[in-house]
Amino acid sequence: MSTAYCDLRCLRGHFLYLYLGLLLLLIPGEAYEKLSEDTLKALPRPSQDFDIHTGALFSPILQPRVPGTPGHTAVLEHFATFFRTTLPEWQIDFQNSTSKTPVSHGKDVPFVNFIAYRDPPGTAKGDVGRLTLVAHYDSKLEPEGFIGAIDSAAPCAMIMHAMRSIDSALDKKWAAMEAEGMDLLDEHHGIQVLFLDGEEAFKEWTSTDSLYGARSLAEHWETQMNPAMSTFKTPLSSISLFVLLDLLGAKSPNIQSYYPTTHWAYQSLGALEKRLRSLGHLKSTSTDPWFIDTSKDSHQVMAFGGIQDDHLPFLARGVEILHLIDFAPFKGFPSVWHTADDDAEHLDMDTVKDWSVLMTAFAAEWMELDGFLDHGDKVRREEDLDESEAIRLNKKTEL
Ligand SMILES: *[C@@H]1O[C@H](CO)[C@@H](O)[C@H](O)[C@H]1NC(C)=O
Ligand SMILES: [Zn+2]
C-alpha cells in the first residue's frame, strides 16, 4: 500500500498497525500478570532463618563487611553457598575490580560484585531479558563496628527470600510450557540478582569515592558483547528492569516514584501492597501506604535531581530503573541511617518480612507465575494444568 493513495480511513489503519506493532514490541520486556488472591494469600513469609541472632539466612549478613576485610569475604561466601545449595539451577558469577580509595594509602582495594541469574532452559544467553533485583552488600567503614542492617543487609535477605520462594514455580512454568509443546526459545524472561560491592564512600561521598562496584559493572557490561545475532546486544541491555532496594527494614517506609518510564511497575508494587495488606498478609502496622506516589500519573513523577545510589551508572547507560529507597521530603532517610543504631536490633522485623513477601509477589507477577506457585497443601504439578492455563499458555505462543 502506498501512502500516496492513502485517505483518512486508511491512515487510521496505519495508526492501528503502528499501535499493535508497538504493543507487540513491548510485550517481551514488559509482560506482567497479576497474581490471584489465593496465590497472594499462600506466598511464604520468612520465618526462623530470618532470626537476627541465629537465622541461617539473615544473621550471617548482619556483621561488618567493609571491602577487603574478613567479614566481607564471609558474607560473599554466604551468598555463594546459599545459591549453590538452595538455588542450584542458578548460574553464579563474580565481577572483580580494584580501586584505590581516599583511605587506602595508595593501595588497591578489591571489589567483588556477586551475580546470580536463571534463564529458561535451552535459551541462548543473549536472548533473555532479566528482571534484575539489586542491593549493595558492603558496609560503611565508619562508625566503627557499623552493621548497616537497613543499609543493605536486610534488602539482600529480602531478595534471597523472594528468589527461593519463586524458584520451583519457574521450574513448573517452564516444564508446563515444554509439555504444551512450546518452544522455550520464545520465552525471553529470565531473572537476576546483583549484590553490589563498594557502594559506600570510605571518606566522603564523591563521584569517585562511592559506587565502586556499580561503576565497574556498568562499564564492563556496556562493552561486553553478547554473541552475534543476539536479541540483546550486551549484558547491560539484557536488564529488563533494574530494581534497586536500599535503606529498607525500618518501620513505615516512604517509597517515592522517580522515573516516568517505570512508574507502571512502581504502581504494580503499590497495588500489591494494598492487596496483601487487605488480605492480612502484611503484618507491620503502617498508617500510610508505603508507595506514596501510586495515585500519581507518570508525567507527575520526576527525580528532582534524584538520590545518588548504585543505579546511577546504569541509568546513565539507558537501563530502566525502579529505585526502592525509604526517603521522603522533610523526613529524609530513616533516622538510624549511617549511625551506629543501624543494627539488627533496630530493624522492624515485621516490615523486613513484609518487604520479603512483597518482593516475592512482584517477581512472581513479573515472571507470570500465577498457577505455578504452591498453594500451601495444594501442590500443583505440570500434569494438573487446567484448561484456562493451557489456553493462556497457547495464547502466549502466538505472541
Ligand atoms: C573474583 O573474586 C572472587 C572472590 O574473591 C573469586 O572467587 C573469583 O575467582 C574471582 N574471579 C575472577 C575472574 O578473578
Ligand atoms: Zn549507606
Short mmCIF file of C-alpha atoms and ligand atoms in Angstrom, two decimals:
data_model
loop_
_atom_site.label_atom_id
_atom_site.label_comp_id
_atom_site.label_asym_id
_atom_site.label_seq_id
_atom_site.Cartn_x
_atom_site.Cartn_y
_atom_site.Cartn_z
CA MET A 1 0.00 0.00 0.00
CA SER A 2 1.45 3.33 -0.97
CA THR A 3 0.85 6.34 1.21
CA ALA A 4 0.27 8.49 -1.90
CA TYR A 5 -3.17 6.88 -2.22
CA CYS A 6 -3.96 6.85 1.44
CA ASP A 7 -7.16 8.55 2.53
CA LEU A 8 -8.11 9.29 6.14
CA ARG A 9 -9.61 5.89 6.76
CA CYS A 10 -6.51 4.19 5.55
CA LEU A 11 -4.32 6.43 7.71
CA ARG A 12 -6.33 5.34 10.72
CA GLY A 13 -5.46 1.82 9.66
CA HIS A 14 -1.80 2.71 9.67
CA PHE A 15 -2.08 4.07 13.18
CA LEU A 16 -3.79 0.91 14.29
CA TYR A 17 -0.96 -1.18 12.88
CA LEU A 18 1.58 1.10 14.46
CA TYR A 19 -0.21 0.74 17.78
CA LEU A 20 -0.42 -3.05 17.51
CA GLY A 21 3.21 -3.14 16.47
CA LEU A 22 4.23 -1.12 19.50
CA LEU A 23 2.21 -3.39 21.75
CA LEU A 24 3.94 -6.45 20.36
CA LEU A 25 7.31 -4.80 20.77
CA LEU A 26 6.55 -4.01 24.37
CA ILE A 27 5.36 -7.44 25.32
CA PRO A 28 8.66 -9.34 25.62
CA GLY A 29 10.08 -6.78 28.05
CA GLU A 30 7.01 -5.82 29.94
CA ALA A 31 4.76 -8.83 30.22
CA TYR A 32 3.22 -8.74 33.65
CA GLU A 33 0.45 -10.85 35.08
CA LYS A 34 -1.40 -10.21 38.31
CA LEU A 35 -1.45 -12.91 40.96
CA SER A 36 -4.77 -14.31 42.11
CA GLU A 37 -5.96 -13.75 45.65
CA ASP A 38 -5.35 -17.41 46.56
CA THR A 39 -1.79 -17.19 45.34
CA LEU A 40 -1.16 -13.96 47.25
CA LYS A 41 -2.51 -15.49 50.44
CA ALA A 42 -0.25 -18.51 50.09
CA LEU A 43 3.02 -16.62 49.47
CA PRO A 44 5.57 -17.81 52.03
CA ARG A 45 6.75 -15.45 54.77
CA PRO A 46 10.29 -15.72 56.09
CA SER A 47 10.43 -17.49 59.44
CA GLN A 48 13.21 -18.82 61.71
CA ASP A 49 16.02 -18.32 59.24
CA PHE A 50 15.41 -14.57 59.43
CA ASP A 51 16.16 -14.58 63.16
CA ILE A 52 18.74 -11.80 63.66
CA HIS A 53 20.85 -13.90 66.06
CA THR A 54 20.50 -17.48 64.84
CA GLY A 55 18.75 -17.31 61.46
CA ALA A 56 20.71 -19.26 58.85
CA LEU A 57 19.79 -16.91 56.02
CA PHE A 58 19.83 -13.49 57.64
CA SER A 59 22.16 -13.47 60.66
CA PRO A 60 25.39 -14.15 58.68
CA ILE A 61 24.85 -10.90 56.75
CA LEU A 62 24.46 -8.86 59.94
CA GLN A 63 28.15 -8.24 60.55
CA PRO A 64 30.60 -5.52 59.46
CA ARG A 65 31.55 -6.19 55.82
CA VAL A 66 33.94 -3.47 54.73
CA PRO A 67 35.64 -4.31 51.41
CA GLY A 68 38.95 -6.07 51.95
CA THR A 69 38.06 -7.38 55.45
CA PRO A 70 37.28 -10.97 56.58
CA GLY A 71 33.63 -10.08 57.37
CA HIS A 72 33.18 -9.00 53.76
CA THR A 73 34.64 -12.28 52.46
CA ALA A 74 32.41 -14.28 54.82
CA VAL A 75 29.24 -12.55 53.58
CA LEU A 76 30.22 -13.05 49.95
CA GLU A 77 30.84 -16.73 50.73
CA HIS A 78 27.42 -16.90 52.39
CA PHE A 79 25.70 -15.67 49.21
CA ALA A 80 27.58 -18.18 47.06
CA THR A 81 26.73 -21.05 49.43
CA PHE A 82 23.07 -20.02 49.55
CA PHE A 83 22.72 -20.07 45.77
CA ARG A 84 24.76 -23.27 45.34
CA THR A 85 22.74 -25.19 47.90
CA THR A 86 19.24 -23.62 47.87
CA LEU A 87 19.11 -22.49 44.23
CA PRO A 88 21.38 -24.91 42.34
CA GLU A 89 19.78 -24.12 38.97
CA TRP A 90 21.16 -20.60 39.13
CA GLN A 91 24.39 -19.51 37.46
CA ILE A 92 26.80 -17.70 39.75
CA ASP A 93 29.35 -15.18 38.61
CA PHE A 94 31.71 -12.64 40.17
CA GLN A 95 32.80 -9.39 38.61
CA ASN A 96 36.01 -8.20 40.19
CA SER A 97 37.79 -4.89 40.12
CA THR A 98 40.23 -2.94 42.23
CA SER A 99 40.45 0.71 43.09
CA LYS A 100 42.40 2.99 45.33
CA THR A 101 40.29 4.78 47.92
CA PRO A 102 40.94 8.01 49.84
CA VAL A 103 41.96 5.93 52.86
CA SER A 104 43.87 3.05 51.21
CA HIS A 105 47.25 4.86 51.19
CA GLY A 106 47.83 4.24 47.51
CA LYS A 107 46.97 0.54 47.73
CA ASP A 108 44.37 -1.17 45.58
CA VAL A 109 41.25 -2.39 47.36
CA PRO A 110 39.46 -5.39 45.80
CA PHE A 111 35.73 -5.12 44.97
CA VAL A 112 33.64 -8.17 44.09
CA ASN A 113 30.15 -7.91 42.65
CA PHE A 114 28.09 -11.05 43.17
CA ILE A 115 25.90 -12.02 40.21
CA ALA A 116 23.37 -14.87 40.06
CA TYR A 117 20.84 -15.50 37.31
CA ARG A 118 18.43 -18.05 35.97
CA ASP A 119 17.27 -18.26 32.36
CA PRO A 120 14.67 -20.56 30.78
CA PRO A 121 16.31 -23.91 29.90
CA GLY A 122 17.88 -24.06 26.44
CA THR A 123 17.79 -20.34 25.79
CA ALA A 124 20.84 -18.52 24.50
CA LYS A 125 22.40 -16.08 26.93
CA GLY A 126 21.87 -13.01 24.77
CA ASP A 127 18.21 -13.73 24.06
CA VAL A 128 16.90 -13.41 27.60
CA GLY A 129 15.84 -10.17 29.29
CA ARG A 130 16.27 -10.42 33.02
CA LEU A 131 14.32 -8.84 35.82
CA THR A 132 17.25 -7.71 37.94
CA LEU A 133 16.99 -7.29 41.70
CA VAL A 134 19.82 -5.31 43.23
CA ALA A 135 21.21 -4.37 46.65
CA HIS A 136 24.67 -3.49 47.90
CA TYR A 137 26.30 -5.79 50.43
CA ASP A 138 29.34 -3.81 51.57
CA SER A 139 29.11 -1.87 54.80
CA LYS A 140 30.43 1.54 55.73
CA LEU A 141 33.89 1.90 57.30
CA GLU A 142 32.62 4.32 59.95
CA PRO A 143 31.33 4.44 62.62
CA GLU A 144 33.47 1.55 63.80
CA GLY A 145 31.52 -1.69 64.04
CA PHE A 146 28.77 -0.31 61.76
CA ILE A 147 26.37 -3.10 60.75
CA GLY A 148 24.26 -1.45 58.06
CA ALA A 149 21.16 -3.51 58.76
CA ILE A 150 18.85 -1.44 56.56
CA ASP A 151 21.94 -0.42 54.54
CA SER A 152 21.70 -3.01 52.95
CA ALA A 153 21.85 -6.32 54.83
CA ALA A 154 18.07 -6.54 55.05
CA PRO A 155 17.48 -5.77 51.34
CA CYS A 156 19.91 -8.60 50.44
CA ALA A 157 17.93 -11.01 52.63
CA MET A 158 14.60 -9.84 51.16
CA ILE A 159 15.86 -10.60 47.66
CA MET A 160 17.18 -14.03 48.71
CA HIS A 161 13.80 -14.88 50.20
CA ALA A 162 11.94 -13.75 47.10
CA MET A 163 14.15 -15.83 44.80
CA ARG A 164 13.88 -19.04 46.81
CA SER A 165 10.11 -18.53 47.03
CA ILE A 166 9.58 -18.42 43.26
CA ASP A 167 12.30 -20.82 42.13
CA SER A 168 10.28 -24.03 41.96
CA ALA A 169 7.45 -22.15 40.26
CA LEU A 170 9.90 -21.28 37.49
CA ASP A 171 10.64 -24.99 37.06
CA LYS A 172 6.93 -25.75 36.88
CA LYS A 173 6.12 -22.97 34.46
CA TRP A 174 8.93 -23.87 32.07
CA ALA A 175 8.12 -27.59 32.31
CA ALA A 176 4.47 -26.82 31.59
CA MET A 177 5.42 -24.77 28.56
CA GLU A 178 7.56 -27.61 27.25
CA ALA A 179 4.74 -30.08 27.91
CA GLU A 180 2.47 -27.82 25.87
CA GLY A 181 4.91 -28.12 23.01
CA MET A 182 6.00 -24.51 23.25
CA ASP A 183 9.46 -23.53 22.17
CA LEU A 184 11.23 -22.14 25.20
CA LEU A 185 13.38 -20.14 22.83
CA ASP A 186 10.40 -17.81 22.64
CA GLU A 187 10.44 -17.39 26.39
CA HIS A 188 12.54 -14.31 26.91
CA HIS A 189 12.08 -13.88 30.66
CA GLY A 190 14.91 -14.61 33.00
CA ILE A 191 15.74 -13.31 36.43
CA GLN A 192 18.91 -11.99 38.00
CA VAL A 193 20.29 -10.90 41.36
CA LEU A 194 23.12 -8.40 41.81
CA PHE A 195 24.72 -7.93 45.20
CA LEU A 196 26.98 -4.99 44.51
CA ASP A 197 30.15 -4.07 46.34
CA GLY A 198 31.68 -0.75 47.37
CA GLU A 199 28.53 1.38 47.34
CA GLU A 200 29.57 3.29 50.43
CA ALA A 201 32.12 6.10 50.44
CA PHE A 202 35.25 5.41 52.51
CA LYS A 203 35.74 9.04 53.44
CA GLU A 204 33.19 11.43 51.99
CA TRP A 205 30.67 10.80 49.20
CA THR A 206 32.06 11.99 45.84
CA SER A 207 31.74 10.69 42.29
CA THR A 208 34.98 8.72 42.76
CA ASP A 209 34.60 7.76 46.43
CA SER A 210 31.31 5.78 46.14
CA LEU A 211 29.60 3.22 43.89
CA TYR A 212 32.89 1.37 43.22
CA GLY A 213 31.19 -1.90 42.29
CA ALA A 214 28.28 -0.43 40.34
CA ARG A 215 30.55 1.80 38.25
CA SER A 216 32.82 -1.09 37.39
CA LEU A 217 29.98 -3.48 36.49
CA ALA A 218 28.03 -0.99 34.37
CA GLU A 219 31.18 -0.12 32.44
CA HIS A 220 32.12 -3.77 31.98
CA TRP A 221 28.64 -4.84 30.87
CA GLU A 222 28.34 -1.99 28.42
CA THR A 223 31.38 -3.14 26.45
CA GLN A 224 30.99 -6.91 26.85
CA MET A 225 29.12 -8.17 23.77
CA ASN A 226 26.56 -10.94 23.74
CA PRO A 227 27.02 -13.45 20.85
CA ALA A 228 26.34 -12.12 17.34
CA MET A 229 22.63 -12.02 16.35
CA SER A 230 21.52 -11.95 19.98
CA THR A 231 18.27 -10.20 20.85
CA PHE A 232 20.15 -8.12 23.39
CA LYS A 233 23.48 -6.66 22.36
CA THR A 234 25.15 -6.50 25.76
CA PRO A 235 24.55 -7.84 29.29
CA LEU A 236 23.54 -4.29 30.13
CA SER A 237 20.70 -4.29 27.59
CA SER A 238 19.67 -7.73 28.89
CA ILE A 239 18.41 -5.98 32.04
CA SER A 240 14.67 -5.58 31.51
CA LEU A 241 14.24 -3.71 34.79
CA PHE A 242 16.84 -2.76 37.41
CA VAL A 243 15.08 -2.84 40.79
CA LEU A 244 17.32 -1.32 43.43
CA LEU A 245 16.45 -1.90 47.09
CA ASP A 246 18.21 0.30 49.64
CA LEU A 247 17.62 1.52 53.20
CA LEU A 248 14.69 -0.84 53.78
CA GLY A 249 13.74 -2.51 57.04
CA ALA A 250 12.66 0.45 59.19
CA LYS A 251 9.01 0.83 60.10
CA SER A 252 6.55 2.71 57.85
CA PRO A 253 8.78 3.41 54.85
CA ASN A 254 8.01 6.13 52.33
CA ILE A 255 8.82 5.00 48.82
CA GLN A 256 8.68 7.59 46.06
CA SER A 257 8.41 7.01 42.33
CA TYR A 258 11.30 8.61 40.45
CA TYR A 259 11.09 7.55 36.82
CA PRO A 260 8.11 8.03 34.48
CA THR A 261 9.02 5.03 32.29
CA THR A 262 8.92 2.61 35.22
CA HIS A 263 6.06 4.24 37.09
CA TRP A 264 3.75 1.45 35.95
CA ALA A 265 5.98 -1.10 37.77
CA TYR A 266 6.02 1.15 40.85
CA GLN A 267 2.23 1.27 40.70
CA SER A 268 2.12 -2.52 40.46
CA LEU A 269 4.05 -2.69 43.72
CA GLY A 270 1.67 -0.16 45.27
CA ALA A 271 -1.29 -2.28 44.17
CA LEU A 272 0.34 -5.42 45.59
CA GLU A 273 0.98 -3.69 48.91
CA LYS A 274 -2.67 -2.72 49.10
CA ARG A 275 -3.95 -6.18 48.15
CA LEU A 276 -1.58 -8.02 50.51
CA ARG A 277 -2.49 -5.68 53.36
CA SER A 278 -6.21 -6.11 52.85
CA LEU A 279 -5.69 -9.90 52.84
CA GLY A 280 -3.93 -9.60 56.22
CA HIS A 281 -0.72 -10.96 54.72
CA LEU A 282 1.34 -7.93 55.74
CA LYS A 283 1.95 -7.85 59.48
CA SER A 284 3.57 -4.46 60.01
CA THR A 285 1.31 -1.68 61.12
CA SER A 286 1.54 1.33 58.88
CA THR A 287 -0.83 4.26 58.93
CA ASP A 288 0.10 5.34 55.40
CA PRO A 289 0.72 3.28 52.31
CA TRP A 290 4.41 2.67 51.62
CA PHE A 291 4.12 3.61 47.96
CA ILE A 292 3.12 7.22 48.38
CA ASP A 293 3.05 8.11 44.68
CA THR A 294 0.82 5.30 43.47
CA SER A 295 -2.06 7.58 42.51
CA LYS A 296 0.17 9.97 40.56
CA ASP A 297 0.30 9.93 36.77
CA SER A 298 3.60 9.01 35.20
CA HIS A 299 4.01 12.60 33.99
CA GLN A 300 3.79 13.86 37.60
CA VAL A 301 6.79 11.75 38.51
CA MET A 302 10.29 13.19 38.47
CA ALA A 303 13.63 12.67 40.09
CA PHE A 304 14.27 16.20 41.50
CA GLY A 305 17.99 15.56 40.99
CA GLY A 306 17.47 12.03 42.26
CA ILE A 307 19.09 10.15 45.09
CA GLN A 308 22.65 9.05 44.43
CA ASP A 309 22.85 5.30 44.60
CA ASP A 310 24.00 2.20 42.72
CA HIS A 311 21.53 2.74 39.89
CA LEU A 312 23.29 5.86 38.59
CA PRO A 313 25.95 4.21 36.36
CA PHE A 314 23.18 2.02 34.89
CA LEU A 315 20.70 4.88 34.50
CA ALA A 316 23.36 6.87 32.63
CA ARG A 317 23.58 3.99 30.13
CA GLY A 318 19.87 3.82 29.48
CA VAL A 319 18.82 1.00 31.82
CA GLU A 320 15.23 1.14 33.12
CA ILE A 321 15.32 1.81 36.87
CA LEU A 322 12.94 1.24 39.76
CA HIS A 323 14.50 2.72 42.91
CA LEU A 324 13.01 1.44 46.15
CA ILE A 325 14.51 3.57 48.91
CA ASP A 326 12.98 4.88 52.09
CA PHE A 327 13.10 8.61 51.65
CA ALA A 328 10.56 11.39 51.87
CA PRO A 329 10.75 15.17 51.68
CA PHE A 330 11.06 16.71 55.18
CA LYS A 331 11.58 13.26 56.71
CA GLY A 332 14.68 12.22 54.77
CA PHE A 333 16.18 8.77 55.24
CA PRO A 334 15.29 6.55 58.23
CA SER A 335 16.64 8.06 61.46
CA VAL A 336 19.23 5.27 62.00
CA TRP A 337 20.82 5.98 58.60
CA HIS A 338 24.65 5.92 58.76
CA THR A 339 24.66 5.79 62.57
CA ALA A 340 25.71 3.03 64.98
CA ASP A 341 21.98 2.47 65.52
CA ASP A 342 21.59 0.93 62.09
CA ASP A 343 21.97 -2.53 63.58
CA ALA A 344 19.91 -5.71 63.74
CA GLU A 345 18.11 -4.70 66.94
CA HIS A 346 16.74 -1.53 65.33
CA LEU A 347 15.14 -3.34 62.42
CA ASP A 348 11.38 -3.67 62.37
CA MET A 349 11.24 -7.38 61.58
CA ASP A 350 7.57 -7.34 60.59
CA THR A 351 8.48 -4.74 57.99
CA VAL A 352 11.53 -6.75 56.82
CA LYS A 353 9.33 -9.83 56.34
CA ASP A 354 6.57 -7.82 54.66
CA TRP A 355 9.11 -6.50 52.17
CA SER A 356 10.25 -10.07 51.52
CA VAL A 357 6.69 -11.14 50.73
CA LEU A 358 6.05 -8.06 48.62
CA MET A 359 9.17 -8.61 46.52
CA THR A 360 8.19 -12.28 46.11
CA ALA A 361 4.82 -11.16 44.78
CA PHE A 362 6.34 -8.62 42.42
CA ALA A 363 8.85 -11.11 41.00
CA ALA A 364 6.08 -13.71 40.61
CA GLU A 365 3.89 -11.25 38.70
CA TRP A 366 6.77 -10.18 36.50
CA MET A 367 7.67 -13.81 35.74
CA GLU A 368 3.96 -14.67 35.26
CA LEU A 369 3.90 -17.45 37.81
CA ASP A 370 0.27 -17.46 38.88
CA GLY A 371 -0.86 -21.07 38.94
CA PHE A 372 2.66 -22.37 39.43
CA LEU A 373 3.28 -21.29 43.00
CA ASP A 374 2.38 -23.82 45.65
CA HIS A 375 -0.91 -23.13 47.38
CA GLY A 376 0.00 -24.49 50.78
CA ASP A 377 -1.04 -28.14 50.78
CA LYS A 378 -2.19 -27.99 47.18
CA VAL A 379 1.00 -28.53 45.22
CA ARG A 380 0.41 -28.08 41.52
CA ARG A 381 2.05 -30.39 39.04
CA GLU A 382 2.53 -29.96 35.31
CA GLU A 383 0.02 -32.69 34.50
CA ASP A 384 -2.58 -30.84 36.59
CA LEU A 385 -2.63 -27.92 34.19
CA ASP A 386 -6.20 -26.82 33.79
CA GLU A 387 -7.74 -25.70 30.58
CA SER A 388 -7.65 -21.97 31.17
CA GLU A 389 -3.96 -22.20 31.91
CA ALA A 390 -3.35 -24.19 28.76
CA ILE A 391 -5.26 -21.59 26.77
CA ARG A 392 -3.27 -18.82 28.40
CA LEU A 393 -0.01 -20.55 27.54
CA ASN A 394 -1.13 -21.13 23.96
CA LYS A 395 -2.07 -17.51 23.63
CA LYS A 396 1.43 -16.62 24.65
CA THR A 397 2.93 -18.74 21.90
CA GLU A 398 1.04 -16.72 19.36
CA LEU A 399 2.59 -13.51 20.59
C1 LIG B 1 36.70 -12.79 41.79
O1 LIG B 1 36.75 -12.80 43.20
C2 LIG B 1 36.13 -13.94 43.79
C3 LIG B 1 36.13 -13.75 45.27
O2 LIG B 1 37.38 -13.38 45.74
C4 LIG B 1 36.86 -15.20 43.35
O3 LIG B 1 36.24 -16.33 43.92
C5 LIG B 1 36.83 -15.28 41.86
O4 LIG B 1 37.56 -16.39 41.41
C6 LIG B 1 37.36 -14.01 41.21
N1 LIG B 1 37.11 -14.09 39.79
C7 LIG B 1 38.00 -13.78 38.88
C8 LIG B 1 37.56 -13.92 37.47
O5 LIG B 1 39.09 -13.39 39.17
ZN ZN B 2 24.83 3.74 53.22
#
